Amino acid sequence: MATVTNILSLLKSFTLHQNSGYVHYAEFADYMRRFAQKHIAEHPEMANFLSQSQEHLQKELYKLFESKKVHLVFNNGEIKGIVIPAYFCEKYSARINESLNNPTIPYPIYTDLPKYIPGEIVTRKNASDLIVELLDGSMTPDNNILYGLVLPKDLPIVLIPGNFSGAVLVDVALGKIRHMLRKEEFHDYFLKKLKISNPGKELSVKNFFTQFVTKPADALENLKSSGDSFYFWSQLCFFIRQDYEKVKDYTAEDISILQSVSITEFATSYFKNKAQQDLQRSTALKNLEQILQKLPYYFSKEAITKFVDSKGVPLLGQYSNEDLNNYLKEQTTTSESNELPNLLTFKTYNDQLYYITKAKVLPLILRLCADARDTVKSNISKDWFAIYKRFETVPEMSDSKAFEKRLEQEVKLCSPVLYALLNSNFLSLIHYEARVNHDPISTKINLFANGTILPYSELLMISRQELVSDAKIMLPIWYTIPIISWIAALILKPSKKDKQRKKKSEELKNSIVQESEEETPSKSKKSNPKQELKNAAKNLEESLVPDGSTLDRELSAYNHQWNRMLNKKLAMDLTEDVNSLIRDYIRKIIRTLHGSTFTLERIQNLATTLAKTPSLSKIQDQEQLIMYIQLYIVKLVKNIQ
C-alpha cells in the first residue's frame, strides 16, 4: 500500500475533495496519519505513516517530485505545499473539450493559474514544435504534465494538458474561426477578400469557404487533404490575423480568434508537409516497383537500398527504411484470388536472399538458360577433352543420369540464381498461373512435362553426344586411330601410383608456397593513377554484375537485347562498330579519368552521353544499350595496360 503510486492516488483524491490543485503539506500529513490509523489492520505497512516525524511521507513525496508527478513548494527548506499538475490537466482538458460545443469559451491561458501556484509546473514549448508532436503522435501522453503553448506575436500562452489530442485542439481552433465567420459582417467580408486574391478560382474559393462554414464534421479532414485547400487556408488565416491586428483593445473573443488562427496555421503547415512527404513516398515506391521490373530482374536487399530515381537521387531517403520493409513485407505476403504474391523471394545455395517480381521469373529463366548454356557447354567440353587426352573416361560421358547430375552441378556453380529458381517451390505455381492466364511467355518455354520439371539437358539444349563429339574433335588425329591410340595409352596413361605421387607433390608445393607467402613481409607499393583507376573499375564491376554472373556474360546478354539483327554477320558488324565507338570515346577522355572520380554516376553519364550521339541514337533499345556501354567501359578500363 505504501508506494509512490498509492501516495499519488491519495493526493489526487484529496485535491478532488478540496477542489484545488494545491494541498497544504500539514493538512495532507494529518490526512495520511488518520488514513493509516483507519486502515492499519488491512495494510500493516501503513504503520510508517503513524510516526510524528513524517520522514517516510517526505521520502515518498520527494520520489514523486523527482519524477515530476507533483511539485513541492518550500519555505525555509521545509515542505510547505504540494501542487498536483494532474488536477489542472483534467480541469483544463474538460474546459477545452467544452469549447467544442461552445466556441465562445476562451482557451485556458497561463494567467488563469492561481497566483499561489508556481509557474514551474508549466512546461513551455513553442507552438511549432508542440503542435507537430501532438498531431504526429510522437509525444507520449502524460496527464501529469501541463504544457504552455507559446504562440507568436506575444499572444497569451495556452495551457495544454500532456494527454490532450492534437486533432481535438485543431478542431477547437477551427470551431472558433467558423463561429466568427458565420456572423454576417465577417462571412461576406472574408469571402470577398478570398475571391479577389484568387481571380479565376472564384468557384473553388466559394466551395471551400461554404464547406468549411456549413460542414463542421468535415473541416479537419478537408484541412488534411492536398490541393488548393492548403493555399486557401493560408490566405484565410493571413486575412483574419491582418484585420484583427488592427484592433487596439482586444476582447477575450478577439484573443481566442488570434490564438485559433495561429494554431490553424501551424496545423496547416504540418498537414501540407505531411501531404508532400506522402506524395514523395508514394512516388518513390512507384519508382521502386518500376525498377524491380528492369534487368537483371532479381535484387538483393542491399541492392534495393541503393536504388536511385531518374535524377540519380537515392530512393531510400524519399521513403524510410521502415517504409521499405513494410512494402517488401506486403508485396511478398499479400495476394489476390489465391494466387502468388506479386513479389517473391528465393535463396541461392550460399544463402543469398533475392527479390523478384512474379511476372519476371519466366523471362529471367529464359535469359539465364541462354547465358549459362555456353558456359556449361564450354566447361564440360574442356574437361572432357582433358580426360580423353589422358585416355580416361567418366560415367557422365555414357550415362544420361550421371550427365544430368553433372549439368546440375555446373549450373549450381556457374549460375546459382538459375539453379535456385529451377529448384524453388513457387516455379510450378508460376508456370500454372501463366498457362491459365494465357501469358505469352509461357508459350515460349515449357519448363514442365507430366508435372515434373524438364531435365537440365533440355532446358539448356545441350546434347551429351554433341559434347562427346566436340571433345573428341579437339584431340590430335592419331587419338582416333585404334592401334596407335592403344599403344599411346599404354605409354602415356599414368598409373595409379603416378597419380598419387603427383597429387602429394602438388599438395606439398602448395603448402610451401603458402608458408613462404606468410613469412614474406608485404612490401608497400606506391599507388599509381592507372592502378587506382583499374581498382575503381573492379569495384564498379562488382556493383554492375549480379552475383553468380560474369562481366562477359552480362555483356553478351545485353548485346543480344539491343542488337536484334537476324543476320549473324550484320549483327557482329554492328556490335564491333559500337565497340569501336566506345573505345575511341574512352581513348579521348582516358586522361580525365581518375580512380577517385570513376564512380557509377560518372560512367552512367558517359554511357548516356555516348548513347545520345547521332551514330547510336537510332538504336531503339536505349536502356539496354546504355547498360552495355557501361559494362564495356568497365571492361576497357579494367584491362588498361
XYZ file of C-alpha atoms in Angstrom:
641
model
C 0.000 0.000 0.000
C 2.785 2.430 0.928
C 4.086 3.049 -2.585
C 4.678 6.148 -4.687
C 1.713 5.247 -6.900
C -0.676 4.946 -3.953
C 0.537 8.228 -2.440
C -0.195 9.948 -5.758
C -3.681 8.390 -5.845
C -4.386 9.656 -2.341
C -3.131 13.112 -3.331
C -5.458 13.232 -6.355
C -8.371 12.102 -4.199
C -7.537 14.786 -1.631
C -7.405 17.534 -4.321
C -10.811 16.490 -5.687
C -12.233 16.618 -2.174
C -10.797 20.105 -1.647
C -11.485 21.204 -5.277
C -7.986 22.664 -5.503
C -4.742 21.623 -7.142
C -2.765 22.967 -4.185
C -2.512 20.888 -0.993
C -1.098 22.196 2.290
C 1.526 19.762 3.467
C 0.415 19.842 7.119
C -3.195 19.050 6.181
C -2.160 16.158 3.930
C 0.214 14.771 6.586
C -2.641 14.793 9.092
C -4.908 13.147 6.483
C -2.317 10.404 5.867
C -1.973 9.781 9.618
C -5.739 9.398 10.053
C -5.940 7.242 6.902
C -3.182 4.956 8.226
C -4.912 4.584 11.611
C -8.139 3.609 9.895
C -6.603 1.032 7.520
C -3.725 -0.318 9.652
C -5.449 -3.670 10.100
C -5.847 -4.203 6.351
C -2.447 -2.755 5.419
C 0.158 -3.155 8.178
C 2.766 -1.300 6.062
C 0.787 1.911 6.713
C 2.373 1.974 10.160
C 5.222 4.016 8.637
C 2.862 6.987 8.324
C 1.858 6.991 12.018
C 5.198 8.464 13.044
C 5.207 12.119 14.117
C 8.476 12.722 12.235
C 6.733 12.230 8.866
C 10.109 11.172 7.448
C 8.620 8.332 5.412
C 5.932 10.576 3.873
C 8.526 13.169 2.859
C 10.673 10.456 1.299
C 7.742 9.302 -0.852
C 6.878 12.879 -1.841
C 10.477 13.529 -2.941
C 10.240 10.496 -5.248
C 7.100 11.981 -6.810
C 8.828 15.350 -7.121
C 11.841 13.831 -8.916
C 9.532 12.074 -11.404
C 7.717 15.422 -11.971
C 4.362 13.993 -10.912
C 3.998 16.604 -8.179
C 5.623 19.959 -7.474
C 6.749 20.793 -3.937
C 6.587 24.311 -2.518
C 9.277 25.021 0.077
C 9.561 27.605 2.855
C 12.885 27.893 4.665
C 13.923 24.483 3.388
C 10.756 22.733 4.592
C 7.822 21.480 2.541
C 5.000 23.996 2.713
C 2.656 22.787 -0.004
C 2.134 20.217 -2.755
C 0.960 21.086 -6.279
C -0.628 18.295 -8.335
C -0.347 19.059 -12.120
C -2.787 16.242 -12.928
C -5.576 18.279 -11.285
C -5.002 21.203 -13.650
C -4.599 18.863 -16.638
C -8.027 17.361 -16.029
C -9.574 20.761 -15.337
C -8.230 22.456 -18.477
C -8.818 19.395 -20.636
C -12.509 19.495 -19.727
C -12.596 23.225 -20.467
C -11.085 22.859 -23.951
C -13.402 19.941 -24.762
C -16.368 22.019 -23.626
C -15.409 24.721 -26.127
C -16.115 22.227 -28.924
C -19.804 22.743 -28.223
C -19.483 26.353 -27.120
C -16.815 28.216 -29.187
C -17.214 31.355 -27.081
C -15.394 29.689 -24.169
C -11.797 31.013 -24.289
C -8.676 28.875 -24.128
C -7.158 28.331 -20.682
C -4.141 30.640 -20.531
C -1.135 30.994 -18.275
C -2.677 33.816 -16.226
C -5.642 31.559 -15.334
C -3.427 29.680 -12.888
C -3.998 30.726 -9.276
C -1.392 33.174 -8.028
C -0.186 30.799 -5.318
C 0.624 28.122 -7.948
C 4.304 28.293 -9.033
C 4.859 28.802 -12.761
C 7.349 25.913 -12.817
C 4.510 23.414 -13.165
C 4.033 24.636 -16.777
C 6.431 23.197 -19.376
C 6.679 25.852 -22.081
C 7.066 24.778 -25.707
C 6.949 26.633 -28.996
C 3.709 26.052 -30.873
C 5.621 24.947 -33.997
C 7.113 22.031 -32.031
C 4.294 21.096 -29.670
C 1.528 21.037 -32.303
C 3.624 18.778 -34.547
C 4.301 16.398 -31.633
C 0.603 16.339 -30.721
C -0.527 15.689 -34.306
C 2.010 13.015 -35.302
C 1.718 11.150 -32.004
C 5.460 11.300 -31.264
C 4.801 12.585 -27.752
C 3.839 10.095 -25.048
C 0.551 11.184 -23.411
C 1.077 12.143 -19.765
C -1.664 13.626 -17.592
C 0.958 14.786 -15.061
C 2.477 17.365 -17.451
C 0.919 20.730 -18.213
C 2.319 22.346 -21.370
C 2.372 26.025 -22.180
C 1.754 26.582 -25.901
C 3.944 29.574 -26.766
C 2.387 31.407 -29.724
C 3.950 34.146 -31.894
C 3.050 37.862 -31.739
C 3.200 37.725 -27.904
C -0.208 36.084 -27.699
C -1.160 34.681 -24.263
C 0.280 31.223 -23.572
C -2.362 28.498 -23.991
C -2.329 25.721 -21.376
C -2.442 22.267 -22.959
C -2.657 19.035 -20.890
C 0.051 16.496 -21.702
C -2.531 13.850 -22.608
C -4.607 16.085 -24.886
C -5.322 15.150 -28.502
C -3.765 17.336 -31.195
C -6.703 16.668 -33.522
C -9.169 17.934 -30.885
C -7.069 21.051 -30.334
C -7.129 21.862 -34.062
C -10.849 21.100 -34.202
C -11.436 23.583 -31.367
C -9.437 26.247 -33.238
C -11.423 25.630 -36.427
C -14.676 25.823 -34.444
C -13.809 29.252 -33.071
C -12.896 30.542 -36.559
C -16.103 29.047 -38.007
C -18.202 30.675 -35.270
C -16.712 34.047 -36.203
C -17.202 33.539 -39.966
C -20.867 32.634 -39.522
C -21.562 36.201 -38.470
C -22.935 38.104 -41.431
C -20.469 41.007 -41.327
C -17.458 38.624 -41.317
C -18.831 35.960 -43.690
C -19.248 38.150 -46.771
C -16.181 40.265 -45.986
C -13.623 37.443 -45.841
C -15.258 35.506 -48.691
C -14.922 38.587 -50.889
C -11.241 39.028 -49.931
C -10.531 35.395 -50.841
C -12.234 35.748 -54.212
C -10.376 38.938 -55.071
C -6.994 37.385 -54.262
C -7.766 34.284 -56.397
C -9.028 35.501 -59.792
C -10.309 32.675 -61.960
C -10.851 30.427 -58.925
C -13.973 32.061 -57.553
C -15.988 28.830 -57.665
C -13.275 26.828 -55.874
C -12.963 29.557 -53.227
C -16.728 29.618 -52.660
C -16.913 25.824 -52.358
C -14.003 25.804 -49.898
C -15.479 28.607 -47.788
C -19.040 27.259 -47.804
C -17.949 23.720 -46.990
C -15.909 24.918 -44.001
C -18.668 27.097 -42.581
C -21.586 24.686 -43.124
C -19.960 21.269 -42.538
C -18.123 21.239 -39.181
C -17.685 17.457 -39.175
C -15.598 17.521 -42.379
C -13.453 20.548 -41.512
C -10.455 18.662 -40.088
C -10.427 16.075 -42.887
C -10.575 18.828 -45.507
C -7.665 20.566 -43.809
C -5.610 17.352 -44.139
C -6.354 16.991 -47.842
C -3.925 18.122 -50.516
C -4.589 20.584 -53.330
C -5.712 24.190 -53.198
C -7.132 23.886 -49.681
C -3.700 24.481 -48.097
C -3.280 27.665 -50.103
C -6.808 28.882 -49.286
C -6.293 28.167 -45.573
C -3.026 30.129 -45.526
C -4.719 33.098 -47.191
C -7.768 32.984 -44.936
C -5.639 32.874 -41.768
C -3.486 35.726 -43.077
C -6.531 37.938 -43.812
C -8.118 37.248 -40.414
C -4.913 37.952 -38.496
C -4.259 41.075 -40.609
C -7.676 42.538 -39.752
C -7.633 41.600 -36.060
C -4.148 43.036 -35.519
C -5.545 46.465 -36.418
C -7.729 46.346 -33.294
C -6.249 48.330 -30.395
C -8.181 46.936 -27.435
C -8.607 43.163 -27.634
C -11.560 41.398 -26.090
C -11.306 37.811 -24.832
C -13.026 36.685 -28.029
C -10.512 38.583 -30.204
C -7.606 36.913 -28.403
C -9.223 33.470 -28.870
C -9.598 34.115 -32.596
C -5.930 35.130 -32.962
C -4.838 32.090 -30.947
C -7.018 29.853 -33.138
C -5.572 31.388 -36.303
C -2.014 30.680 -35.106
C -2.885 27.087 -34.147
C -4.584 26.580 -37.531
C -1.573 27.985 -39.404
C 0.810 25.589 -37.674
C -1.576 22.686 -38.297
C -1.914 23.660 -41.985
C 1.867 23.737 -42.328
C 2.126 20.304 -40.680
C -0.549 18.703 -42.877
C 0.912 20.319 -46.018
C 4.386 18.920 -45.258
C 2.870 15.557 -44.438
C 0.949 15.512 -47.735
C 4.140 16.370 -49.626
C 6.027 13.622 -47.797
C 3.247 11.131 -48.539
C 3.319 12.113 -52.212
C 7.118 11.803 -52.295
C 6.927 8.419 -50.566
C 4.229 7.196 -52.932
C 6.207 8.343 -55.997
C 9.394 6.738 -54.690
C 7.624 3.428 -54.055
C 6.240 3.520 -57.599
C 9.784 4.088 -58.888
C 10.913 1.163 -56.757
C 8.204 -1.002 -58.315
C 9.309 0.029 -61.822
C 12.998 -0.676 -61.123
C 12.095 -4.147 -59.865
C 10.679 -4.788 -63.338
C 14.007 -3.973 -65.006
C 17.119 -6.032 -65.606
C 18.612 -8.017 -64.011
C 15.103 -8.691 -62.548
C 16.439 -10.132 -59.265
C 17.800 -7.936 -56.469
C 19.226 -8.405 -53.001
C 18.053 -6.226 -50.106
C 21.363 -4.362 -50.233
C 20.889 -3.622 -53.940
C 17.317 -2.410 -53.339
C 18.509 0.082 -50.723
C 20.828 1.600 -53.368
C 18.108 2.220 -55.982
C 18.003 5.760 -57.397
C 15.375 7.646 -59.385
C 15.776 9.100 -62.874
C 17.645 12.097 -61.430
C 20.140 9.924 -59.567
C 18.646 10.670 -56.132
C 18.572 7.620 -53.809
C 15.063 6.316 -53.197
C 15.975 5.422 -49.620
C 15.528 8.832 -48.084
C 12.435 9.618 -50.104
C 10.925 6.770 -48.111
C 12.194 5.484 -44.779
C 13.786 2.126 -44.079
C 10.580 1.192 -42.253
C 8.517 2.090 -45.343
C 10.782 -0.130 -47.461
C 10.476 -3.067 -45.051
C 6.691 -2.672 -44.896
C 6.489 -2.519 -48.700
C 8.599 -5.649 -49.174
C 6.635 -7.485 -46.488
C 3.297 -6.503 -48.006
C 4.339 -7.343 -51.577
C 5.734 -10.746 -50.578
C 2.731 -11.783 -48.458
C -0.373 -10.154 -49.962
C -2.081 -11.912 -52.850
C -5.431 -11.943 -54.632
C -7.658 -14.799 -55.799
C -5.427 -17.439 -54.166
C -2.554 -16.526 -56.481
C 1.081 -15.982 -55.621
C 2.153 -12.539 -54.307
C 3.496 -10.050 -56.846
C 6.951 -10.126 -55.244
C 8.710 -13.399 -54.498
C 11.861 -14.312 -52.597
C 14.352 -17.085 -53.181
C 17.728 -18.119 -51.801
C 20.821 -19.362 -53.594
C 22.837 -22.277 -52.245
C 25.093 -19.824 -50.361
C 22.036 -18.368 -48.521
C 21.931 -15.103 -50.511
C 18.330 -13.815 -50.484
C 16.900 -12.188 -53.615
C 13.622 -10.496 -54.530
C 11.997 -10.933 -57.939
C 8.614 -9.946 -59.338
C 6.369 -12.826 -60.283
C 5.999 -11.640 -63.886
C 9.777 -11.712 -64.441
C 10.542 -15.233 -63.209
C 9.983 -16.994 -66.554
C 11.751 -14.296 -68.654
C 14.705 -14.455 -66.258
C 14.899 -18.247 -66.537
C 14.907 -17.908 -70.332
C 17.731 -15.371 -70.152
C 19.793 -17.300 -67.615
C 19.396 -20.568 -69.513
C 20.691 -18.881 -72.669
C 23.589 -17.320 -70.744
C 24.508 -20.492 -68.875
C 24.378 -22.737 -71.930
C 27.640 -21.518 -73.471
C 29.469 -21.521 -70.148
C 28.320 -25.000 -69.130
C 28.985 -26.408 -72.575
C 32.469 -24.889 -72.699
C 33.379 -26.097 -69.194
C 32.310 -29.682 -69.863
C 33.920 -29.773 -73.309
C 37.267 -28.612 -71.929
C 37.051 -31.028 -69.028
C 36.179 -33.988 -71.243
C 38.903 -33.032 -73.705
C 41.457 -33.179 -70.880
C 40.047 -36.531 -69.734
C 40.131 -38.019 -73.252
C 43.651 -36.708 -73.673
C 44.663 -38.795 -70.655
C 42.909 -41.810 -72.241
C 40.331 -41.836 -69.436
C 36.536 -41.676 -69.251
C 33.921 -40.618 -66.705
C 30.382 -42.021 -66.196
C 28.604 -38.886 -67.481
C 30.062 -39.453 -70.935
C 27.905 -42.523 -71.422
C 25.230 -42.458 -68.707
C 22.307 -39.982 -69.048
C 21.578 -39.802 -65.304
C 25.212 -39.049 -64.479
C 25.237 -36.466 -67.253
C 22.160 -34.724 -65.785
C 23.833 -34.627 -62.363
C 26.938 -33.091 -63.952
C 24.800 -30.424 -65.670
C 23.029 -29.682 -62.410
C 26.352 -29.233 -60.619
C 27.672 -26.957 -63.369
C 24.526 -24.795 -63.257
C 24.740 -24.594 -59.473
C 28.308 -23.277 -59.658
C 28.192 -21.005 -62.697
C 24.610 -19.719 -62.340
C 23.419 -20.061 -58.724
C 20.408 -17.817 -59.388
C 19.164 -20.076 -62.198
C 19.716 -23.135 -60.013
C 17.768 -21.534 -57.156
C 14.853 -20.586 -59.432
C 14.649 -24.029 -61.020
C 14.521 -25.606 -57.565
C 12.189 -23.028 -55.990
C 8.835 -24.060 -54.552
C 6.938 -21.382 -56.493
C 8.106 -22.188 -60.041
C 5.402 -24.778 -60.748
C 2.685 -22.383 -59.489
C 4.012 -19.550 -61.668
C 4.060 -21.817 -64.698
C 0.496 -22.931 -63.959
C -0.759 -19.344 -63.476
C 0.950 -18.258 -66.710
C -0.794 -21.064 -68.611
C -4.175 -20.271 -67.077
C -3.808 -16.540 -67.792
C -2.514 -17.247 -71.335
C 0.732 -15.389 -70.708
C 2.715 -15.130 -73.999
C 5.914 -16.004 -72.114
C 4.512 -19.413 -71.174
C 4.246 -20.316 -74.850
C 7.952 -19.614 -75.417
C 9.223 -22.087 -72.862
C 7.732 -25.222 -71.423
C 9.523 -25.978 -68.196
C 7.396 -28.944 -67.147
C 6.386 -32.278 -68.575
C 3.902 -34.548 -66.782
C 4.084 -32.366 -63.681
C 7.875 -32.530 -63.311
C 10.494 -30.069 -64.406
C 12.379 -30.847 -67.619
C 15.923 -32.271 -67.435
C 18.798 -29.788 -67.478
C 19.891 -31.099 -70.888
C 16.569 -29.964 -72.398
C 16.456 -26.669 -70.501
C 19.965 -25.778 -71.632
C 19.556 -27.509 -75.010
C 22.815 -29.429 -74.501
C 23.311 -32.879 -76.012
C 25.612 -35.398 -74.349
C 26.558 -36.942 -77.705
C 27.359 -33.497 -79.086
C 29.682 -32.725 -76.164
C 31.432 -36.070 -76.627
C 31.922 -35.293 -80.311
C 33.188 -31.774 -79.562
C 35.720 -33.084 -77.043
C 36.977 -35.781 -79.435
C 37.253 -33.360 -82.365
C 39.762 -31.295 -80.385
C 42.027 -34.351 -79.943
C 45.001 -34.892 -82.275
C 44.259 -37.076 -85.273
C 46.273 -40.032 -84.050
C 43.955 -40.374 -80.994
C 41.277 -41.677 -83.392
C 43.458 -44.420 -84.960
C 42.733 -47.564 -82.888
C 46.153 -49.249 -82.914
C 48.165 -46.065 -82.434
C 45.839 -44.752 -79.716
C 46.000 -48.129 -77.899
C 49.801 -48.106 -77.901
C 49.882 -44.426 -76.845
C 47.503 -45.208 -73.997
C 49.833 -47.908 -72.692
C 52.753 -45.485 -72.757
C 51.157 -42.148 -71.775
C 48.326 -43.171 -69.475
C 49.567 -42.551 -65.908
C 49.393 -45.373 -63.399
C 47.610 -45.115 -60.076
C 50.928 -44.731 -58.226
C 51.929 -41.862 -60.504
C 48.615 -40.137 -59.849
C 49.013 -40.430 -56.078
C 52.634 -39.248 -56.238
C 51.643 -36.239 -58.364
C 48.812 -35.369 -56.008
C 51.126 -35.453 -52.942
C 53.710 -33.374 -54.791
C 51.147 -30.696 -55.609
C 49.894 -30.588 -52.025
C 53.463 -30.214 -50.721
C 54.196 -27.478 -53.253
C 51.056 -25.559 -52.305
C 51.886 -25.755 -48.596
C 55.436 -24.469 -49.205
C 54.143 -21.572 -51.287
C 51.590 -20.702 -48.644
C 54.210 -20.716 -45.848
C 56.581 -18.555 -47.870
C 53.826 -16.030 -48.527
C 53.037 -15.839 -44.831
C 56.678 -15.368 -43.855
C 57.495 -12.777 -46.515
C 56.543 -9.300 -45.267
C 54.307 -7.360 -47.596
C 56.157 -4.577 -49.382
C 54.393 -1.298 -49.607
C 53.879 -0.259 -53.171
C 53.411 3.256 -54.291
C 49.993 3.702 -55.796
C 49.847 4.920 -59.364
C 46.942 6.546 -61.205
C 46.435 3.641 -63.607
C 46.273 1.086 -60.807
C 43.795 3.221 -58.861
C 41.653 3.518 -61.973
C 41.761 -0.242 -62.519
C 40.818 -0.840 -58.875
C 37.882 1.537 -59.246
C 36.798 -0.367 -62.367
C 36.921 -3.650 -60.448
C 34.744 -2.160 -57.705
C 32.258 -0.966 -60.321
C 32.228 -4.426 -61.849
C 31.048 -5.819 -58.513
C 28.243 -3.239 -58.441
C 27.081 -3.750 -62.039
C 27.466 -7.512 -62.375
C 24.932 -9.573 -60.359
C 26.135 -12.338 -58.072
C 26.715 -15.600 -59.907
C 27.324 -13.890 -63.241
C 30.403 -12.510 -65.019
C 31.205 -9.320 -66.884
C 31.462 -11.084 -70.251
C 28.194 -12.927 -69.683
C 26.364 -9.688 -68.875
C 27.879 -8.024 -71.943
C 26.694 -10.891 -74.124
C 23.189 -10.785 -72.589
C 22.733 -7.037 -73.091
C 24.245 -7.298 -76.581
C 21.510 -9.753 -77.585
C 18.866 -7.359 -76.246
C 19.819 -4.176 -78.090
C 21.304 -5.854 -81.177
C 18.256 -7.542 -82.723
C 19.624 -8.091 -86.259
C 18.797 -11.581 -87.506
C 21.712 -11.816 -89.914
C 24.628 -13.131 -87.859
C 27.328 -11.299 -89.839
C 25.450 -7.977 -89.764
C 24.877 -8.382 -86.027
C 28.591 -8.997 -85.432
C 29.500 -5.989 -87.569
C 27.084 -3.745 -85.654
C 28.488 -4.896 -82.317
C 32.038 -4.248 -83.498
C 31.083 -0.770 -84.734
C 29.570 0.094 -81.364
C 32.597 -1.296 -79.537
C 34.888 0.786 -81.749
C 32.937 3.940 -80.970
C 33.193 3.202 -77.251
C 36.933 2.521 -77.496
C 37.542 5.741 -79.440
C 35.480 7.708 -76.958
C 37.331 6.286 -73.947
C 40.687 6.814 -75.669
C 39.894 10.542 -75.950
C 38.804 11.036 -72.330
C 41.043 8.499 -70.574
C 43.310 11.287 -69.295
C 40.381 12.901 -67.492
C 39.509 9.697 -65.624
C 40.806 9.212 -62.097
C 40.284 6.439 -59.599
C 38.592 8.716 -57.058
C 36.101 10.125 -59.564
C 35.487 6.984 -61.610
C 32.155 6.225 -59.957
C 28.906 4.610 -61.018
C 27.357 8.024 -61.615
C 30.304 9.038 -63.843
C 30.085 6.020 -66.142
C 26.301 6.391 -66.282
C 26.800 9.937 -67.551
C 29.460 8.784 -70.020
C 27.238 5.966 -71.326
C 24.185 8.230 -71.655
C 26.199 10.886 -73.491
C 27.601 8.327 -75.914
C 24.207 6.678 -76.491
C 22.681 10.031 -77.477
C 25.204 10.646 -80.239
C 23.787 10.565 -83.796
C 25.521 7.246 -84.503
C 23.880 5.372 -81.595
C 20.640 7.283 -81.026
C 18.970 5.293 -83.831
C 19.173 2.075 -81.796
C 15.729 1.545 -80.267
C 16.559 -0.259 -77.017
C 18.431 2.665 -75.460
C 18.172 1.398 -71.893
C 19.873 -1.903 -72.713
C 22.422 -0.116 -74.914
C 23.371 2.290 -72.097
C 23.841 -0.647 -69.739
C 26.000 -2.395 -72.347
C 28.157 0.733 -72.787
C 28.670 0.979 -69.021
C 29.818 -2.636 -68.815
C 32.100 -2.262 -71.840
C 33.680 0.897 -70.363
C 34.377 -1.003 -67.139
C 35.949 -3.828 -69.156
C 38.163 -1.417 -71.096
C 39.341 0.463 -68.022
C 39.898 -2.724 -66.031
C 42.213 -4.052 -68.759
C 44.296 -0.886 -69.197
C 47.956 -1.789 -69.834
